[in-house]
Coordinates of C-alpha atoms (C1' of nucleotides) in Angstrom, one line a residue:
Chain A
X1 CA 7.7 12.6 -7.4
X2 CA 5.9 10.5 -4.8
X3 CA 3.7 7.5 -3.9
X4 CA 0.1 9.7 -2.6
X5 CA -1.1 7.2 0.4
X6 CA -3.8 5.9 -1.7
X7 CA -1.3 3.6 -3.7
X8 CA 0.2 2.9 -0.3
X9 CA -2.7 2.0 1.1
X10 CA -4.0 0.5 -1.8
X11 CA -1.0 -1.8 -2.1
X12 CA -0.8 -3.0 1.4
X13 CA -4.4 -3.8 1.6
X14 CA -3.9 -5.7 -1.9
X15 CA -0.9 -7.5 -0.1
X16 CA -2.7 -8.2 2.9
X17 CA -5.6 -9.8 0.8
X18 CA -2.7 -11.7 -0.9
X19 CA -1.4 -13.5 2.9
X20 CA -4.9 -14.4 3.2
X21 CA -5.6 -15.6 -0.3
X22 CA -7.7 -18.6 -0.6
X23 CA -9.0 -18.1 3.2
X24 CA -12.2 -16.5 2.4
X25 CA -13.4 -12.9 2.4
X26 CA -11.6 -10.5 4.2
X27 CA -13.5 -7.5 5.3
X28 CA -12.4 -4.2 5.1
X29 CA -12.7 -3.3 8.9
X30 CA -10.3 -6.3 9.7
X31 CA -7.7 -4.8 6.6
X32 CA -7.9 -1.2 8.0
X33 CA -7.4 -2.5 11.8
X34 CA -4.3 -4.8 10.5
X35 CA -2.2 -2.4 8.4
X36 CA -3.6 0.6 10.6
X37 CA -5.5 2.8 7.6
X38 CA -9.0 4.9 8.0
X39 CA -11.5 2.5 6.7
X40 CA -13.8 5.5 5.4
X41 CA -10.7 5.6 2.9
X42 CA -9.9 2.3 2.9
X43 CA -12.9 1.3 1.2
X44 CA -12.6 4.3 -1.4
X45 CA -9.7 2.5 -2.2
X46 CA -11.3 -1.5 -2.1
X47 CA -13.7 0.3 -4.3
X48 CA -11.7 1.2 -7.5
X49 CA -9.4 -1.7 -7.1
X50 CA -13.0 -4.1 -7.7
X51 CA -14.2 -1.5 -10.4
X52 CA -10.4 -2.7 -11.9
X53 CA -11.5 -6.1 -11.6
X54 CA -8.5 -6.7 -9.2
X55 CA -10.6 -8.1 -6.4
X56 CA -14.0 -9.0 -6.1
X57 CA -16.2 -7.7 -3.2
X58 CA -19.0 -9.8 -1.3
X59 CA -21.9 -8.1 0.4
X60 CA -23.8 -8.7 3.7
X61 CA -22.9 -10.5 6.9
X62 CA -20.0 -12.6 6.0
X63 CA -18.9 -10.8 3.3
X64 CA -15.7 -9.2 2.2
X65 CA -13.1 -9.0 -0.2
X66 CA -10.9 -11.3 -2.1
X67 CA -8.4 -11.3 -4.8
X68 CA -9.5 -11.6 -8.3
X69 CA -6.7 -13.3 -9.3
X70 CA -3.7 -15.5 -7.9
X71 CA -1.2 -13.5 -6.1
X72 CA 1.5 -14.6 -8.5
X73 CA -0.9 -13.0 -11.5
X74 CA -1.1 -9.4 -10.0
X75 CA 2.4 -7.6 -10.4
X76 CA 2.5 -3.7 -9.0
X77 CA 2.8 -2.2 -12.0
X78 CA -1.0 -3.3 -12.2
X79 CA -2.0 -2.4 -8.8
X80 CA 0.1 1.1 -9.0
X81 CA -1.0 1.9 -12.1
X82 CA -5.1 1.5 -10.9
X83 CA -4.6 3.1 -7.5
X84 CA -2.2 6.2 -9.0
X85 CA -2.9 6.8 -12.7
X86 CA -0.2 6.6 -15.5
X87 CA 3.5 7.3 -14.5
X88 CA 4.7 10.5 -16.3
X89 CA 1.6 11.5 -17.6
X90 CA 0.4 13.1 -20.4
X91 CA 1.9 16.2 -22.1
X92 CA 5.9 15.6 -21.5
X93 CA 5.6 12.4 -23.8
X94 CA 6.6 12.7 -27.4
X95 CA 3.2 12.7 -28.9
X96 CA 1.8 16.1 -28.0
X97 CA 4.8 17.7 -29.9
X98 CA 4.6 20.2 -32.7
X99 CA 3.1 23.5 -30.7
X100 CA 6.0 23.0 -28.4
X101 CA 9.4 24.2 -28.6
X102 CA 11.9 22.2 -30.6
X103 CA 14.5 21.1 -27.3
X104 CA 11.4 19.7 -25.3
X105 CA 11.3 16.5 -27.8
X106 CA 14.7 15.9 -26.3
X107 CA 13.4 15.7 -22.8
X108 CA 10.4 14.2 -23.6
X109 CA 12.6 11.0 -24.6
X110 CA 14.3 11.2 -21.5
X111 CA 10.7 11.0 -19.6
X112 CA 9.8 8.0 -21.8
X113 CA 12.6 6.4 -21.5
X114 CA 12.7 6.7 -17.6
X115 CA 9.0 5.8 -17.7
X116 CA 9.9 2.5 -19.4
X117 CA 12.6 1.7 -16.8
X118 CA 10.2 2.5 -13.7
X119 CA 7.4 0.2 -15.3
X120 CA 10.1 -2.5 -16.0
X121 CA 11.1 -2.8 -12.3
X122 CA 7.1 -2.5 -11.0
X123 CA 5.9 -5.1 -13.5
X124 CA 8.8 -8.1 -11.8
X125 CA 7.2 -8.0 -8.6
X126 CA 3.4 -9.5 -7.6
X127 CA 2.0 -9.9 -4.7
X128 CA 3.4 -13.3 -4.7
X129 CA 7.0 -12.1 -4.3
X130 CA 6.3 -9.9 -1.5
X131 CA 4.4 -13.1 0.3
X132 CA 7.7 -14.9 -0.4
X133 CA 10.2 -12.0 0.8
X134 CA 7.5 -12.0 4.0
X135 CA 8.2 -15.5 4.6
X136 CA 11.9 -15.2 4.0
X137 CA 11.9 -12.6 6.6
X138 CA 10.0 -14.4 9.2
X139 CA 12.4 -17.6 8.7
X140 CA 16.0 -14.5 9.2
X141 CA 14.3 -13.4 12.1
X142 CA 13.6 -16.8 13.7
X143 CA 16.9 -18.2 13.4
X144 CA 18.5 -14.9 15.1
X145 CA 16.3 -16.0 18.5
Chain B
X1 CA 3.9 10.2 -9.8
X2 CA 4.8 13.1 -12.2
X3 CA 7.3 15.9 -12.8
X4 CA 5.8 19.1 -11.8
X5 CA 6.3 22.3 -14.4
X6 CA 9.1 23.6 -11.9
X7 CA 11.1 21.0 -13.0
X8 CA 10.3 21.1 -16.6
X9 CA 10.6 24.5 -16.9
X10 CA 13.9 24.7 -15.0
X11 CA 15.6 22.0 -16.5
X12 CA 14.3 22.8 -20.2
X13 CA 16.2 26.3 -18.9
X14 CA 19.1 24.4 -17.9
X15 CA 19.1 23.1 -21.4
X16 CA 19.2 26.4 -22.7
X17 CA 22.4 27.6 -21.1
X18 CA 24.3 24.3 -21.8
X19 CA 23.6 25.0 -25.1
X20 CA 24.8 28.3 -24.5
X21 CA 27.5 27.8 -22.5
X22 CA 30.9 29.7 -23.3
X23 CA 28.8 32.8 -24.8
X24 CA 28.4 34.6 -22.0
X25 CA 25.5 35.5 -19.8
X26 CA 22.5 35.2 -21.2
X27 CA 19.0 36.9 -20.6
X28 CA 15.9 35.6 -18.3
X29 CA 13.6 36.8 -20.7
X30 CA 15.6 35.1 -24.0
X31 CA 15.6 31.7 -22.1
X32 CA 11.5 32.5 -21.5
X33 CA 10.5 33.1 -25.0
X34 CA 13.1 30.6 -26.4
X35 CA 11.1 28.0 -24.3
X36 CA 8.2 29.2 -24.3
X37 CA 7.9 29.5 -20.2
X38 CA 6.5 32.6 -18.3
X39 CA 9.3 35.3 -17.4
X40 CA 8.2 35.7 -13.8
X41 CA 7.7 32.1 -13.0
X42 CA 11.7 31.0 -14.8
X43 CA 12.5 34.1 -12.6
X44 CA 11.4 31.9 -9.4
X45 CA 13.1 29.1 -10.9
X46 CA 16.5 30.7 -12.0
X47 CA 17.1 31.5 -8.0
X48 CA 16.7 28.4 -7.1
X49 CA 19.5 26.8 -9.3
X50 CA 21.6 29.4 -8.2
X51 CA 20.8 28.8 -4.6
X52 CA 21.8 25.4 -5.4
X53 CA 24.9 26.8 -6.9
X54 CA 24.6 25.2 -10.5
X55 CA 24.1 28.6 -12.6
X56 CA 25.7 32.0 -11.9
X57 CA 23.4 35.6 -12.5
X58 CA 24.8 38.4 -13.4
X59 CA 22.9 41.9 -12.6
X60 CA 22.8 44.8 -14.6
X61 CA 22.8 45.7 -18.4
X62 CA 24.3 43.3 -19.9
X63 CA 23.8 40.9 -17.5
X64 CA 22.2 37.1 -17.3
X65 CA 22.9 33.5 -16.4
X66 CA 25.4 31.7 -17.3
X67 CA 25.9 27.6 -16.0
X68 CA 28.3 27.3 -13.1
X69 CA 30.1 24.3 -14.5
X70 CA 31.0 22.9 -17.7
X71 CA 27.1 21.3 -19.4
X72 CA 29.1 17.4 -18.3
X73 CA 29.6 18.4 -15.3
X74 CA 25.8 18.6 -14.2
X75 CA 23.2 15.4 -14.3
X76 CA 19.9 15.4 -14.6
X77 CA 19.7 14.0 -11.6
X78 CA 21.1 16.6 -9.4
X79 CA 18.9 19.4 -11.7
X80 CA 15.7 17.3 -10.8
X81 CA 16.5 16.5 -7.0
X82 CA 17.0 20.7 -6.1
X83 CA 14.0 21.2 -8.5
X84 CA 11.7 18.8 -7.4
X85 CA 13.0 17.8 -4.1
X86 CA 14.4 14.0 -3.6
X87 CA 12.6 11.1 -5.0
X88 CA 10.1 8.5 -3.2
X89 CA 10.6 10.9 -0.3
X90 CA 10.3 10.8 3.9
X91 CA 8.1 8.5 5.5
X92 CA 7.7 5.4 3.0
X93 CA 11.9 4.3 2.9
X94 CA 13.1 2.4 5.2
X95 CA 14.2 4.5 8.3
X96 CA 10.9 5.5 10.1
X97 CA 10.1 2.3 10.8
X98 CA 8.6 0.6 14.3
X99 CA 5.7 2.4 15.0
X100 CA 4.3 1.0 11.5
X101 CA 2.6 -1.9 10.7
X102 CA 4.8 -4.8 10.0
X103 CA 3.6 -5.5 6.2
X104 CA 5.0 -1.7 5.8
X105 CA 9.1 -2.4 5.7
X106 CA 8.3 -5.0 2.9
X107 CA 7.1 -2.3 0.5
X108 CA 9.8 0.0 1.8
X109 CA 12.5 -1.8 0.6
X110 CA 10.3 -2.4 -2.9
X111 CA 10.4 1.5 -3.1
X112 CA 14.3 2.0 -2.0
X113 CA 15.0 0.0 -4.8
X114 CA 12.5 1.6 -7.3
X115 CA 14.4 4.7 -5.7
X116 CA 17.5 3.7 -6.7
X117 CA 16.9 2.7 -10.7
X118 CA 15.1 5.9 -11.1
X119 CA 18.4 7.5 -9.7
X120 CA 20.5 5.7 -11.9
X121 CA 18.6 6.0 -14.7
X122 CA 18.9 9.6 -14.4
X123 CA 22.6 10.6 -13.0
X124 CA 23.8 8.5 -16.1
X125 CA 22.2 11.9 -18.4
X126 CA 24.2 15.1 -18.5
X127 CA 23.5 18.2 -19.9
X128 CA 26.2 17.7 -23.1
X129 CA 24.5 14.4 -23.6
X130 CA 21.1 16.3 -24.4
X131 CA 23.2 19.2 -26.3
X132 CA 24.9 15.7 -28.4
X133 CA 21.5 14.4 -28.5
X134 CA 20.1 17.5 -30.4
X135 CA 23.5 17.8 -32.6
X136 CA 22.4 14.3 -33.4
X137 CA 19.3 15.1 -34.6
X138 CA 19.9 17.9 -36.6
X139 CA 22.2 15.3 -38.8
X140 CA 19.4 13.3 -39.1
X141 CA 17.1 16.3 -40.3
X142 CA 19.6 17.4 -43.0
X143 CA 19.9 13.8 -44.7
X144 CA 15.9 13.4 -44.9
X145 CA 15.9 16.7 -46.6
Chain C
dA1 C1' -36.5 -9.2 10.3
dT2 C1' -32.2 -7.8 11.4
dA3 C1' -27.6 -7.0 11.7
dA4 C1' -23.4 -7.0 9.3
dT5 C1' -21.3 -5.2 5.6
dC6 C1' -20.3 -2.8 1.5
dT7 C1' -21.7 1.5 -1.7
dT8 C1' -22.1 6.0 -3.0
dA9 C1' -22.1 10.8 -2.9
dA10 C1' -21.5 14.9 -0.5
dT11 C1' -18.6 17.6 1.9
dC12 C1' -14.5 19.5 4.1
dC13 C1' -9.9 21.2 5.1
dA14 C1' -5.1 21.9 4.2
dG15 C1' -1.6 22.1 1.3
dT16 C1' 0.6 22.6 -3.2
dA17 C1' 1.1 24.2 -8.0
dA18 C1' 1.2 27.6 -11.1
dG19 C1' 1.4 32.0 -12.0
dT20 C1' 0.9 37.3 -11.5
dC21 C1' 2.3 41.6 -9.9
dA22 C1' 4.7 45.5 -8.0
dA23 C1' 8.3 47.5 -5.6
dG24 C1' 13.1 47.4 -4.8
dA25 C1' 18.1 46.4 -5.6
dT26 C1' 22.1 46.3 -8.6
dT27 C1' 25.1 47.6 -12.2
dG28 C1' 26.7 48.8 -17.0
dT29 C1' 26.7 52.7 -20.1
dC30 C1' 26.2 57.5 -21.5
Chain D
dG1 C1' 25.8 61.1 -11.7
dA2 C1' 21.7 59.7 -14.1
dC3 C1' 19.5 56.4 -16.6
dA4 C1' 17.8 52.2 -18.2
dA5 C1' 18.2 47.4 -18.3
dT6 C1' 18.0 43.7 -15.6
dC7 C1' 17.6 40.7 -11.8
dT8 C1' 15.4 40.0 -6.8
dT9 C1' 12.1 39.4 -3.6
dG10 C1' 7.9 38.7 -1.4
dA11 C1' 3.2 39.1 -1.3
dC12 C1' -0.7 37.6 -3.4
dT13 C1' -4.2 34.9 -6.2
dT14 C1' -6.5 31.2 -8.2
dA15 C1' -7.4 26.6 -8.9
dC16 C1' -6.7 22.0 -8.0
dT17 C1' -5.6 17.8 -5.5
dG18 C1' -4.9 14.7 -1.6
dG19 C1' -6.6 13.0 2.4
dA20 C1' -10.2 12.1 5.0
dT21 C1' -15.0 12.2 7.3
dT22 C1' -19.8 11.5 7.4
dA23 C1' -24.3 9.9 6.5
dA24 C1' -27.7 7.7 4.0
dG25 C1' -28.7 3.8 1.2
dA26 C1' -28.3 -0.9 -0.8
dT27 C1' -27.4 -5.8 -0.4
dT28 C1' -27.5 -10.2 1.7
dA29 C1' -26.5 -14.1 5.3
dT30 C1' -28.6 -15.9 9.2

DNA sequence: ATAATCTTAATCCAGTAAGTCAAGATTGTC
DNA sequence: GACAATCTTGACTTACTGGATTAAGATTAT
């Protein structure tokens, strides 16, 4: 039960996009260089996150990538959801019942219900929020000086 | 982000026993066809629950497994975490900080916390509750019938 | 034109998941 | 004591996935 580094990565580039929102294209070089991840990868990742429509990608010199969206309209539930694929997948969920023995419907409410409570606590954060907490951190750390 | 059959085989066997519990040892190869799971594979799981300490196997004729405490006494939590290892594990919480990027302890704490619900979510299940659940259920049959 | 940049697909390696198998150890029962 | 049932262990297999690299190609600003 863990985050694969492509939601990791995918989620801190999407963040970093977010700090930079309204300044233009980023390119992927200056994303991989910032939050230190292979930009072979990286743009794997830049990739299905603009097939998602989550970010929209400019070509040639000068180009680079941007948020579809305000930060405040992207939550991580979205972005988690793209970069990792459903949480609890497929066949422990209550509707592929019937071939499988009778106690597994009981679990598979437990899964569901666990899946409902992850999806609950992704989908109250954006990208907004972590911008906020950012700032919040910078303004803790500045008064400690 | 999904449970591995390890732990839905081994907690589905788990189930078993709770719903076995105060008949005496019972059989690998019962809890395998009961469930539907491959002998040799529940064999692989079996020793690690009672590594863990949470069933007791008895060799011999006559012999089996039998739940090392009372079905109330065990979570689904602590069945999960020696099944499938700790949740949101190792390098993305908190602690190995520093040599990361400084975007990085943002989403840390975001995953702490996702950390902790999941735990909650799940400590708050014991085995009785599923064996209650089931009893429930059954009711529920009968009336519809 | 050309250089910057993204796109795509092919490829690679390591690790893990899932399961099989066979030989050995333990113990109750006759 | 011998036997049979049962669990134990570890080696092994097969297939898949994660993580990453590379190289060739497409697009577009200047």
């Amino acid at each position: 039960m863990h985050i694969s580094s492509k939601g990791d990565y995918g989620l801190r580039a999407l963040f970093d996009l977010a700090q930079n929102y309204g300044a233009g294209p980023i390119q992927s070089e200056e994303i991989a260089t910032r939050q230190g991840i292979p930009v072979n990868y990286l743009n794997q990742v830049l990739i299905s996150l603009r097939k998602a429509g989550l970010i929209n990608s400019l070509r040639g010199a000068q180009g680079g990538h941007l948020l579809a969206r305000a930060p405040d309209q992207i939550n991580l539930l979205e972005a988690l959801t793209i970069l990792e694929g459903p949480f609890l997948p497929g066949d422990l969920l209550p509707e592929s019942a019937a071939t499988k023995p009778e106690d597994w419907s009981i679990l598979a409410t437990v899964w569901l219900n666990l899946r409902k409570t992850i999806e609950a606590n992704l989908e109250a954060i954006t990208l907004e929020d972590l911008c906020q907490r950012k700032r919040d951190k910078r303004g803790n750390v500045m008064y400690h000086i």
